[in-house]
């Protein structure tokens, strides 16, 4: 038998196809995609957003190491998962909160939401959003009022001289929900200009959710690398847009779908939260249904709930359903079923 044929017949143990991708590589790539929105938030709101993010990341990494040590597990702080959680916790809280809040959020996310449920790969809920829900329940005043105006006296420079500690503004969604469209346009300007302004990030909001442009660019890079698919972000954003257009105005079909996507945390949630590998479905059809569910809950909470933003709770409500959706939408089996106990 020729030598070339012998090589073709050689069979080794699995895995037969190796990939350069790893958990660490994916996690640190996501971290890199989150850096541009963080830099912009420092420019918009001041250096304290960088301090809050650093406190959150250090807290998450520390709690991760202590949790794994206490539970007798291998310490894996180098894989980047705790760093991502720390950044995302900072991204979903207002820039005017105290530094204690991200520390408490880290304990809730890493120890309770992640390691008490088995560690990475076993958590039911997105840890960062679990931390936000916890902070919103325990510090409702700070989480709904500690907003800062964008570019206040060139925020990054003014904070170095005089720390900003005042409650000075409200988010677009809060004004739109509590005061209506007329007050919204009076507060933030004419609608056509707002599309560009909000897309670039010149608006009050949570630390990492303001710049739609940078979030979309980061999400598109994750799509390009194959780390996420289009199914969840497209279904989430399309459902929010359609639901707001149908029911978000003073009459039916008079809501502003583009403003609904740009003025809250919808983009950050759709690209970086809802696609969490552990808590989202694997099957593509299930991902579409999962995204539609998140979009519907977001619209329902925004329009009828007590809080102006709803995507945090929408994702948390759909997280436990992801495994059920995977079982409902199993891929079609091409081979005949095995019989006779084989």
mmCIF file of C-alpha atoms in Angstrom:
data_model
loop_
_atom_site.group_PDB
_atom_site.id
_atom_site.type_symbol
_atom_site.label_atom_id
_atom_site.label_comp_id
_atom_site.label_asym_id
_atom_site.label_seq_id
_atom_site.Cartn_x
_atom_site.Cartn_y
_atom_site.Cartn_z
ATOM 1 C CA UNK A 1 0.000 0.000 0.000
ATOM 2 C CA UNK A 2 1.441 3.434 -0.921
ATOM 3 C CA UNK A 3 2.584 5.609 1.975
ATOM 4 C CA UNK A 4 0.119 8.416 1.038
ATOM 5 C CA UNK A 5 -2.836 5.985 1.251
ATOM 6 C CA UNK A 6 -1.687 4.755 4.646
ATOM 7 C CA UNK A 7 -1.813 8.321 6.007
ATOM 8 C CA UNK A 8 -5.391 8.740 4.728
ATOM 9 C CA UNK A 9 -6.531 5.626 6.594
ATOM 10 C CA UNK A 10 -5.019 6.686 9.904
ATOM 11 C CA UNK A 11 -7.725 7.405 12.543
ATOM 12 C CA UNK A 12 -6.871 9.119 15.824
ATOM 13 C CA UNK A 13 -8.905 9.884 18.892
ATOM 14 C CA UNK A 14 -11.173 12.933 18.888
ATOM 15 C CA UNK A 15 -11.187 15.887 18.583
ATOM 16 C CA UNK A 16 -10.238 15.515 14.928
ATOM 17 C CA UNK A 17 -10.488 19.228 14.127
ATOM 18 C CA UNK A 18 -8.660 21.683 16.335
ATOM 19 C CA UNK A 19 -9.385 25.392 16.481
ATOM 20 C CA UNK A 20 -7.252 28.301 17.617
ATOM 21 C CA UNK A 21 -10.268 29.704 19.459
ATOM 22 C CA UNK A 22 -10.469 29.266 23.208
ATOM 23 C CA UNK A 23 -12.479 30.634 26.090
ATOM 24 C CA UNK A 24 -9.663 33.002 26.963
ATOM 25 C CA UNK A 25 -9.308 34.262 23.386
ATOM 26 C CA UNK A 26 -13.053 34.938 23.077
ATOM 27 C CA UNK A 27 -13.310 36.621 26.466
ATOM 28 C CA UNK A 28 -10.397 38.974 25.904
ATOM 29 C CA UNK A 29 -11.698 39.838 22.438
ATOM 30 C CA UNK A 30 -15.006 40.879 24.000
ATOM 31 C CA UNK A 31 -13.073 42.945 26.543
ATOM 32 C CA UNK A 32 -11.283 44.701 23.682
ATOM 33 C CA UNK A 33 -14.633 45.479 22.036
ATOM 34 C CA UNK A 34 -15.847 47.092 25.269
ATOM 35 C CA UNK A 35 -12.850 49.406 25.626
ATOM 36 C CA UNK A 36 -13.922 52.067 23.045
ATOM 37 C CA UNK A 37 -17.327 52.730 24.724
ATOM 38 C CA UNK A 38 -15.484 52.959 28.052
ATOM 39 C CA UNK A 39 -13.016 55.530 26.696
ATOM 40 C CA UNK A 40 -15.889 57.586 25.294
ATOM 41 C CA UNK A 41 -17.743 57.467 28.626
ATOM 42 C CA UNK A 42 -14.655 58.894 30.345
ATOM 43 C CA UNK A 43 -14.622 61.724 27.838
ATOM 44 C CA UNK A 44 -18.376 62.348 28.218
ATOM 45 C CA UNK A 45 -18.925 61.930 31.965
ATOM 46 C CA UNK A 46 -15.489 62.310 33.516
ATOM 47 C CA UNK A 47 -12.648 60.245 34.929
ATOM 48 C CA UNK A 48 -14.888 58.836 37.666
ATOM 49 C CA UNK A 49 -16.429 56.431 35.158
ATOM 50 C CA UNK A 50 -12.970 54.906 34.681
ATOM 51 C CA UNK A 51 -12.567 54.648 38.468
ATOM 52 C CA UNK A 52 -15.978 52.987 38.826
ATOM 53 C CA UNK A 53 -15.087 50.509 36.080
ATOM 54 C CA UNK A 54 -11.693 49.765 37.634
ATOM 55 C CA UNK A 55 -13.288 49.212 41.054
ATOM 56 C CA UNK A 56 -15.856 46.907 39.478
ATOM 57 C CA UNK A 57 -13.268 44.866 37.541
ATOM 58 C CA UNK A 58 -10.900 44.538 40.501
ATOM 59 C CA UNK A 59 -13.815 43.538 42.744
ATOM 60 C CA UNK A 60 -15.027 40.886 40.298
ATOM 61 C CA UNK A 61 -11.560 39.386 39.827
ATOM 62 C CA UNK A 62 -10.957 39.377 43.596
ATOM 63 C CA UNK A 63 -14.335 37.799 44.363
ATOM 64 C CA UNK A 64 -13.724 35.258 41.584
ATOM 65 C CA UNK A 65 -10.400 34.193 43.129
ATOM 66 C CA UNK A 66 -11.755 34.102 46.683
ATOM 67 C CA UNK A 67 -14.859 32.160 45.605
ATOM 68 C CA UNK A 68 -12.833 29.537 43.731
ATOM 69 C CA UNK A 69 -10.400 29.252 46.636
ATOM 70 C CA UNK A 70 -13.218 28.868 49.178
ATOM 71 C CA UNK A 71 -15.041 26.301 47.048
ATOM 72 C CA UNK A 72 -11.912 24.274 46.317
ATOM 73 C CA UNK A 73 -11.864 24.980 42.604
ATOM 74 C CA UNK A 74 -9.051 25.875 40.260
ATOM 75 C CA UNK A 75 -8.474 29.627 40.140
ATOM 76 C CA UNK A 76 -9.139 30.847 36.590
ATOM 77 C CA UNK A 77 -9.040 34.623 36.863
ATOM 78 C CA UNK A 78 -6.818 34.743 33.788
ATOM 79 C CA UNK A 79 -9.627 33.590 31.459
ATOM 80 C CA UNK A 80 -11.155 37.084 31.290
ATOM 81 C CA UNK A 81 -14.714 36.132 32.273
ATOM 82 C CA UNK A 82 -14.575 38.043 35.581
ATOM 83 C CA UNK A 83 -13.088 41.054 33.793
ATOM 84 C CA UNK A 84 -16.008 41.088 31.331
ATOM 85 C CA UNK A 85 -18.500 40.841 34.190
ATOM 86 C CA UNK A 86 -16.786 43.731 35.968
ATOM 87 C CA UNK A 87 -16.881 45.947 32.887
ATOM 88 C CA UNK A 88 -20.513 45.129 32.162
ATOM 89 C CA UNK A 89 -21.568 45.837 35.762
ATOM 90 C CA UNK A 90 -20.010 49.284 35.438
ATOM 91 C CA UNK A 91 -21.632 49.753 32.027
ATOM 92 C CA UNK A 92 -25.183 49.277 33.389
ATOM 93 C CA UNK A 93 -25.025 51.628 36.372
ATOM 94 C CA UNK A 94 -25.241 55.459 36.375
ATOM 95 C CA UNK A 95 -21.969 57.414 36.360
ATOM 96 C CA UNK A 96 -22.854 59.295 39.563
ATOM 97 C CA UNK A 97 -23.109 56.318 41.954
ATOM 98 C CA UNK A 98 -20.798 55.663 44.898
ATOM 99 C CA UNK A 99 -17.838 53.314 44.532
ATOM 100 C CA UNK A 100 -19.388 50.888 47.027
ATOM 101 C CA UNK A 101 -22.128 49.874 44.589
ATOM 102 C CA UNK A 102 -19.943 48.089 42.009
ATOM 103 C CA UNK A 103 -18.248 46.208 44.877
ATOM 104 C CA UNK A 104 -21.601 44.905 46.121
ATOM 105 C CA UNK A 105 -22.617 44.174 42.538
ATOM 106 C CA UNK A 106 -19.459 42.101 42.065
ATOM 107 C CA UNK A 107 -20.278 39.949 45.094
ATOM 108 C CA UNK A 108 -23.813 39.352 43.814
ATOM 109 C CA UNK A 109 -22.672 38.607 40.262
ATOM 110 C CA UNK A 110 -19.592 36.461 40.861
ATOM 111 C CA UNK A 111 -20.198 34.669 44.145
ATOM 112 C CA UNK A 112 -23.981 34.275 44.249
ATOM 113 C CA UNK A 113 -24.894 34.442 40.568
ATOM 114 C CA UNK A 114 -21.963 32.429 39.251
ATOM 115 C CA UNK A 115 -20.021 30.258 41.705
ATOM 116 C CA UNK A 116 -22.817 29.167 44.035
ATOM 117 C CA UNK A 117 -24.529 27.808 40.905
ATOM 118 C CA UNK A 118 -21.472 25.803 39.830
ATOM 119 C CA UNK A 119 -19.079 28.321 38.261
ATOM 120 C CA UNK A 120 -18.527 29.364 34.668
ATOM 121 C CA UNK A 121 -20.842 27.498 32.309
ATOM 122 C CA UNK A 122 -23.436 26.669 34.978
ATOM 123 C CA UNK A 123 -24.969 30.034 35.859
ATOM 124 C CA UNK A 124 -28.643 30.420 34.983
ATOM 125 C CA UNK A 125 -28.712 34.209 34.828
ATOM 126 C CA UNK A 126 -26.393 36.741 33.241
ATOM 127 C CA UNK A 127 -24.183 37.726 36.231
ATOM 128 C CA UNK A 128 -23.808 41.401 35.320
ATOM 129 C CA UNK A 129 -27.550 41.884 34.868
ATOM 130 C CA UNK A 130 -28.219 40.003 38.094
ATOM 131 C CA UNK A 131 -25.975 42.546 39.796
ATOM 132 C CA UNK A 132 -27.860 45.433 38.183
ATOM 133 C CA UNK A 133 -31.209 44.010 39.307
ATOM 134 C CA UNK A 134 -29.810 43.620 42.839
ATOM 135 C CA UNK A 135 -28.476 47.184 42.916
ATOM 136 C CA UNK A 136 -31.727 48.544 41.492
ATOM 137 C CA UNK A 137 -33.652 46.825 44.291
ATOM 138 C CA UNK A 138 -31.308 47.848 47.104
ATOM 139 C CA UNK A 139 -30.312 51.343 45.919
ATOM 140 C CA UNK A 140 -33.339 52.478 43.876
ATOM 141 C CA UNK A 141 -32.731 56.207 44.364
ATOM 142 C CA UNK A 142 -29.102 56.150 43.232
ATOM 143 C CA UNK A 143 -29.794 53.748 40.352
ATOM 144 C CA UNK A 144 -32.583 55.930 38.961
ATOM 145 C CA UNK A 145 -31.307 59.424 39.649
ATOM 146 C CA UNK A 146 -27.483 59.553 39.760
ATOM 147 C CA UNK A 147 -27.214 60.651 36.139
ATOM 148 C CA UNK A 148 -24.769 63.193 34.802
ATOM 149 C CA UNK A 149 -25.151 65.450 31.763
ATOM 150 C CA UNK A 150 -22.853 64.688 28.816
ATOM 151 C CA UNK A 151 -19.892 66.961 28.146
ATOM 152 C CA UNK A 152 -20.519 69.101 31.230
ATOM 153 C CA UNK A 153 -17.663 71.626 31.032
ATOM 154 C CA UNK A 154 -15.620 68.933 29.237
ATOM 155 C CA UNK A 155 -16.284 66.380 31.938
ATOM 156 C CA UNK A 156 -12.965 64.527 31.863
ATOM 157 C CA UNK A 157 -11.061 67.686 32.710
ATOM 158 C CA UNK A 158 -13.505 69.350 35.095
ATOM 159 C CA UNK A 159 -13.596 66.342 37.410
ATOM 160 C CA UNK A 160 -9.873 66.600 38.019
ATOM 161 C CA UNK A 161 -10.446 70.003 39.637
ATOM 162 C CA UNK A 162 -13.887 69.586 41.197
ATOM 163 C CA UNK A 163 -15.439 66.152 41.720
ATOM 164 C CA UNK A 164 -18.943 65.875 40.342
ATOM 165 C CA UNK A 165 -21.339 64.683 43.008
ATOM 166 C CA UNK A 166 -24.635 66.296 42.081
ATOM 167 C CA UNK A 167 -27.782 64.853 40.529
ATOM 168 C CA UNK A 168 -28.275 67.103 37.578
ATOM 169 C CA UNK A 169 -30.285 65.432 34.827
ATOM 170 C CA UNK A 170 -32.474 62.522 33.740
ATOM 171 C CA UNK A 171 -32.135 59.943 31.012
ATOM 172 C CA UNK A 172 -34.051 60.322 27.735
ATOM 173 C CA UNK A 173 -36.182 57.258 28.446
ATOM 174 C CA UNK A 174 -37.110 58.583 31.904
ATOM 175 C CA UNK A 175 -38.210 61.944 30.491
ATOM 176 C CA UNK A 176 -40.099 60.290 27.640
ATOM 177 C CA UNK A 177 -41.905 57.894 29.979
ATOM 178 C CA UNK A 178 -42.785 60.309 32.780
ATOM 179 C CA UNK A 179 -43.267 63.628 30.926
ATOM 180 C CA UNK A 180 -44.154 62.749 27.341
ATOM 181 C CA UNK A 181 -42.800 63.586 23.895
ATOM 182 C CA UNK A 182 -43.290 67.366 24.185
ATOM 183 C CA UNK A 183 -41.137 67.573 27.320
ATOM 184 C CA UNK A 184 -38.656 65.195 25.725
ATOM 185 C CA UNK A 185 -38.079 67.420 22.675
ATOM 186 C CA UNK A 186 -37.957 70.508 24.878
ATOM 187 C CA UNK A 187 -35.314 68.867 27.069
ATOM 188 C CA UNK A 188 -33.131 67.225 24.418
ATOM 189 C CA UNK A 189 -33.936 69.085 21.183
ATOM 190 C CA UNK A 190 -35.654 68.334 17.885
ATOM 191 C CA UNK A 191 -36.102 64.678 16.972
ATOM 192 C CA UNK A 192 -34.111 64.638 13.663
ATOM 193 C CA UNK A 193 -30.979 65.962 15.356
ATOM 194 C CA UNK A 194 -31.370 63.554 18.249
ATOM 195 C CA UNK A 195 -30.862 60.498 16.054
ATOM 196 C CA UNK A 196 -27.322 61.591 15.262
ATOM 197 C CA UNK A 197 -26.621 62.945 18.735
ATOM 198 C CA UNK A 198 -27.801 59.828 20.534
ATOM 199 C CA UNK A 199 -26.111 57.495 18.049
ATOM 200 C CA UNK A 200 -22.786 59.194 18.756
ATOM 201 C CA UNK A 201 -23.353 59.072 22.511
ATOM 202 C CA UNK A 202 -23.915 62.688 23.597
ATOM 203 C CA UNK A 203 -26.711 61.898 26.043
ATOM 204 C CA UNK A 204 -27.152 61.007 29.729
ATOM 205 C CA UNK A 205 -27.371 57.344 30.588
ATOM 206 C CA UNK A 206 -25.505 54.445 32.141
ATOM 207 C CA UNK A 207 -21.727 54.438 31.760
ATOM 208 C CA UNK A 208 -21.470 52.115 28.791
ATOM 209 C CA UNK A 209 -24.771 52.389 27.000
ATOM 210 C CA UNK A 210 -24.664 55.868 25.483
ATOM 211 C CA UNK A 211 -22.682 55.415 22.263
ATOM 212 C CA UNK A 212 -24.718 53.381 19.807
ATOM 213 C CA UNK A 213 -21.986 53.744 17.185
ATOM 214 C CA UNK A 214 -19.211 52.150 19.257
ATOM 215 C CA UNK A 215 -21.481 49.418 20.613
ATOM 216 C CA UNK A 216 -22.628 48.480 17.102
ATOM 217 C CA UNK A 217 -19.038 48.479 15.807
ATOM 218 C CA UNK A 218 -18.001 46.169 18.650
ATOM 219 C CA UNK A 219 -20.978 43.910 17.998
ATOM 220 C CA UNK A 220 -20.227 43.767 14.270
ATOM 221 C CA UNK A 221 -16.658 42.710 15.030
ATOM 222 C CA UNK A 222 -17.942 39.885 17.240
ATOM 223 C CA UNK A 223 -20.226 38.860 14.366
ATOM 224 C CA UNK A 224 -17.265 38.958 11.966
ATOM 225 C CA UNK A 225 -15.225 36.730 14.264
ATOM 226 C CA UNK A 226 -18.133 34.325 14.592
ATOM 227 C CA UNK A 227 -18.351 34.754 18.376
ATOM 228 C CA UNK A 228 -22.014 35.720 18.161
ATOM 229 C CA UNK A 229 -24.628 35.315 15.445
ATOM 230 C CA UNK A 230 -27.094 37.870 14.081
ATOM 231 C CA UNK A 231 -30.162 36.013 15.317
ATOM 232 C CA UNK A 232 -30.418 37.410 18.850
ATOM 233 C CA UNK A 233 -29.440 41.073 18.282
ATOM 234 C CA UNK A 234 -31.596 41.381 15.152
ATOM 235 C CA UNK A 235 -34.641 39.757 16.745
ATOM 236 C CA UNK A 236 -34.275 41.808 19.953
ATOM 237 C CA UNK A 237 -33.896 45.162 18.191
ATOM 238 C CA UNK A 238 -36.547 44.451 15.543
ATOM 239 C CA UNK A 239 -39.089 43.471 18.197
ATOM 240 C CA UNK A 240 -38.341 46.562 20.294
ATOM 241 C CA UNK A 241 -38.649 48.777 17.203
ATOM 242 C CA UNK A 242 -41.936 47.224 16.037
ATOM 243 C CA UNK A 243 -43.431 47.112 19.530
ATOM 244 C CA UNK A 244 -42.566 50.749 20.179
ATOM 245 C CA UNK A 245 -43.870 51.823 16.783
ATOM 246 C CA UNK A 246 -47.187 50.048 17.409
ATOM 247 C CA UNK A 247 -47.801 50.939 21.058
ATOM 248 C CA UNK A 248 -45.240 53.574 22.079
ATOM 249 C CA UNK A 249 -46.982 56.676 20.733
ATOM 250 C CA UNK A 250 -50.052 58.612 21.760
ATOM 251 C CA UNK A 251 -52.018 56.603 19.183
ATOM 252 C CA UNK A 252 -51.444 53.223 17.546
ATOM 253 C CA UNK A 253 -48.540 53.073 15.063
ATOM 254 C CA UNK A 254 -47.191 56.482 16.069
ATOM 255 C CA UNK A 255 -44.237 55.545 18.297
ATOM 256 C CA UNK A 256 -40.643 56.316 17.364
ATOM 257 C CA UNK A 257 -38.809 52.988 16.872
ATOM 258 C CA UNK A 258 -35.379 54.470 16.178
ATOM 259 C CA UNK A 259 -35.448 56.622 19.291
ATOM 260 C CA UNK A 260 -36.441 53.603 21.381
ATOM 261 C CA UNK A 261 -33.339 51.746 20.242
ATOM 262 C CA UNK A 262 -30.921 54.667 20.615
ATOM 263 C CA UNK A 263 -32.092 56.202 23.890
ATOM 264 C CA UNK A 264 -31.756 53.268 26.282
ATOM 265 C CA UNK A 265 -29.613 50.209 26.795
ATOM 266 C CA UNK A 266 -31.163 48.211 23.952
ATOM 267 C CA UNK A 267 -28.033 48.094 21.791
ATOM 268 C CA UNK A 268 -25.737 47.115 24.657
ATOM 269 C CA UNK A 269 -28.186 44.457 25.786
ATOM 270 C CA UNK A 270 -28.755 43.059 22.297
ATOM 271 C CA UNK A 271 -25.071 42.767 21.321
ATOM 272 C CA UNK A 272 -23.250 42.139 24.617
ATOM 273 C CA UNK A 273 -25.780 40.865 27.202
ATOM 274 C CA UNK A 274 -28.355 38.685 25.478
ATOM 275 C CA UNK A 275 -25.625 36.736 23.629
ATOM 276 C CA UNK A 276 -23.990 35.422 26.790
ATOM 277 C CA UNK A 277 -22.873 31.912 25.810
ATOM 278 C CA UNK A 278 -24.071 30.272 29.006
ATOM 279 C CA UNK A 279 -27.524 31.807 29.280
ATOM 280 C CA UNK A 280 -28.697 32.007 25.647
ATOM 281 C CA UNK A 281 -29.953 29.178 23.410
ATOM 282 C CA UNK A 282 -27.642 27.355 21.018
ATOM 283 C CA UNK A 283 -30.152 26.513 18.284
ATOM 284 C CA UNK A 284 -30.653 29.296 15.720
ATOM 285 C CA UNK A 285 -34.473 29.097 15.689
ATOM 286 C CA UNK A 286 -34.511 29.096 19.474
ATOM 287 C CA UNK A 287 -32.270 32.174 19.425
ATOM 288 C CA UNK A 288 -34.807 34.023 17.257
ATOM 289 C CA UNK A 289 -37.650 33.159 19.653
ATOM 290 C CA UNK A 290 -35.415 34.069 22.602
ATOM 291 C CA UNK A 291 -34.657 37.468 21.072
ATOM 292 C CA UNK A 292 -38.317 38.158 20.293
ATOM 293 C CA UNK A 293 -39.173 37.333 23.912
ATOM 294 C CA UNK A 294 -36.549 39.782 25.178
ATOM 295 C CA UNK A 295 -37.876 42.456 22.847
ATOM 296 C CA UNK A 296 -41.499 41.942 23.918
ATOM 297 C CA UNK A 297 -40.647 42.045 27.632
ATOM 298 C CA UNK A 298 -38.546 45.172 27.074
ATOM 299 C CA UNK A 299 -41.399 47.013 25.367
ATOM 300 C CA UNK A 300 -43.898 45.831 27.988
ATOM 301 C CA UNK A 301 -41.733 46.988 30.901
ATOM 302 C CA UNK A 302 -40.839 50.291 29.247
ATOM 303 C CA UNK A 303 -44.440 51.180 28.424
ATOM 304 C CA UNK A 304 -46.316 49.658 31.377
ATOM 305 C CA UNK A 305 -43.713 48.954 34.072
ATOM 306 C CA UNK A 306 -42.456 51.138 36.882
ATOM 307 C CA UNK A 307 -39.006 51.710 35.349
ATOM 308 C CA UNK A 308 -38.273 53.519 32.068
ATOM 309 C CA UNK A 309 -35.703 50.877 30.993
ATOM 310 C CA UNK A 310 -36.655 47.228 30.678
ATOM 311 C CA UNK A 311 -34.034 45.228 28.810
ATOM 312 C CA UNK A 312 -32.224 44.170 31.993
ATOM 313 C CA UNK A 313 -35.263 42.403 33.424
ATOM 314 C CA UNK A 314 -36.305 41.196 29.962
ATOM 315 C CA UNK A 315 -33.028 39.288 29.532
ATOM 316 C CA UNK A 316 -33.181 37.935 33.087
ATOM 317 C CA UNK A 317 -36.751 36.718 32.479
ATOM 318 C CA UNK A 318 -35.710 34.915 29.294
ATOM 319 C CA UNK A 319 -32.444 33.435 30.667
ATOM 320 C CA UNK A 320 -34.099 30.428 32.386
ATOM 321 C CA UNK A 321 -36.152 29.717 29.251
ATOM 322 C CA UNK A 322 -33.150 29.297 26.963
ATOM 323 C CA UNK A 323 -32.644 25.573 27.645
ATOM 324 C CA UNK A 324 -36.369 24.954 27.186
ATOM 325 C CA UNK A 325 -36.281 26.711 23.806
ATOM 326 C CA UNK A 326 -33.313 24.578 22.762
ATOM 327 C CA UNK A 327 -35.310 21.439 23.542
ATOM 328 C CA UNK A 328 -38.378 22.733 21.663
ATOM 329 C CA UNK A 329 -36.470 23.647 18.513
ATOM 330 C CA UNK A 330 -34.093 20.728 18.117
ATOM 331 C CA UNK A 331 -32.526 20.431 14.653
ATOM 332 C CA UNK A 332 -34.199 17.898 12.345
ATOM 333 C CA UNK A 333 -32.618 14.462 12.537
ATOM 334 C CA UNK A 334 -31.597 13.055 9.177
ATOM 335 C CA UNK A 335 -30.568 9.576 10.298
ATOM 336 C CA UNK A 336 -33.321 7.077 11.229
ATOM 337 C CA UNK A 337 -33.780 6.487 14.975
ATOM 338 C CA UNK A 338 -31.891 3.577 16.475
ATOM 339 C CA UNK A 339 -34.052 0.571 17.373
ATOM 340 C CA UNK A 340 -33.704 -2.541 19.478
ATOM 341 C CA UNK A 341 -31.880 -0.791 22.297
ATOM 342 C CA UNK A 342 -28.924 0.104 20.071
#
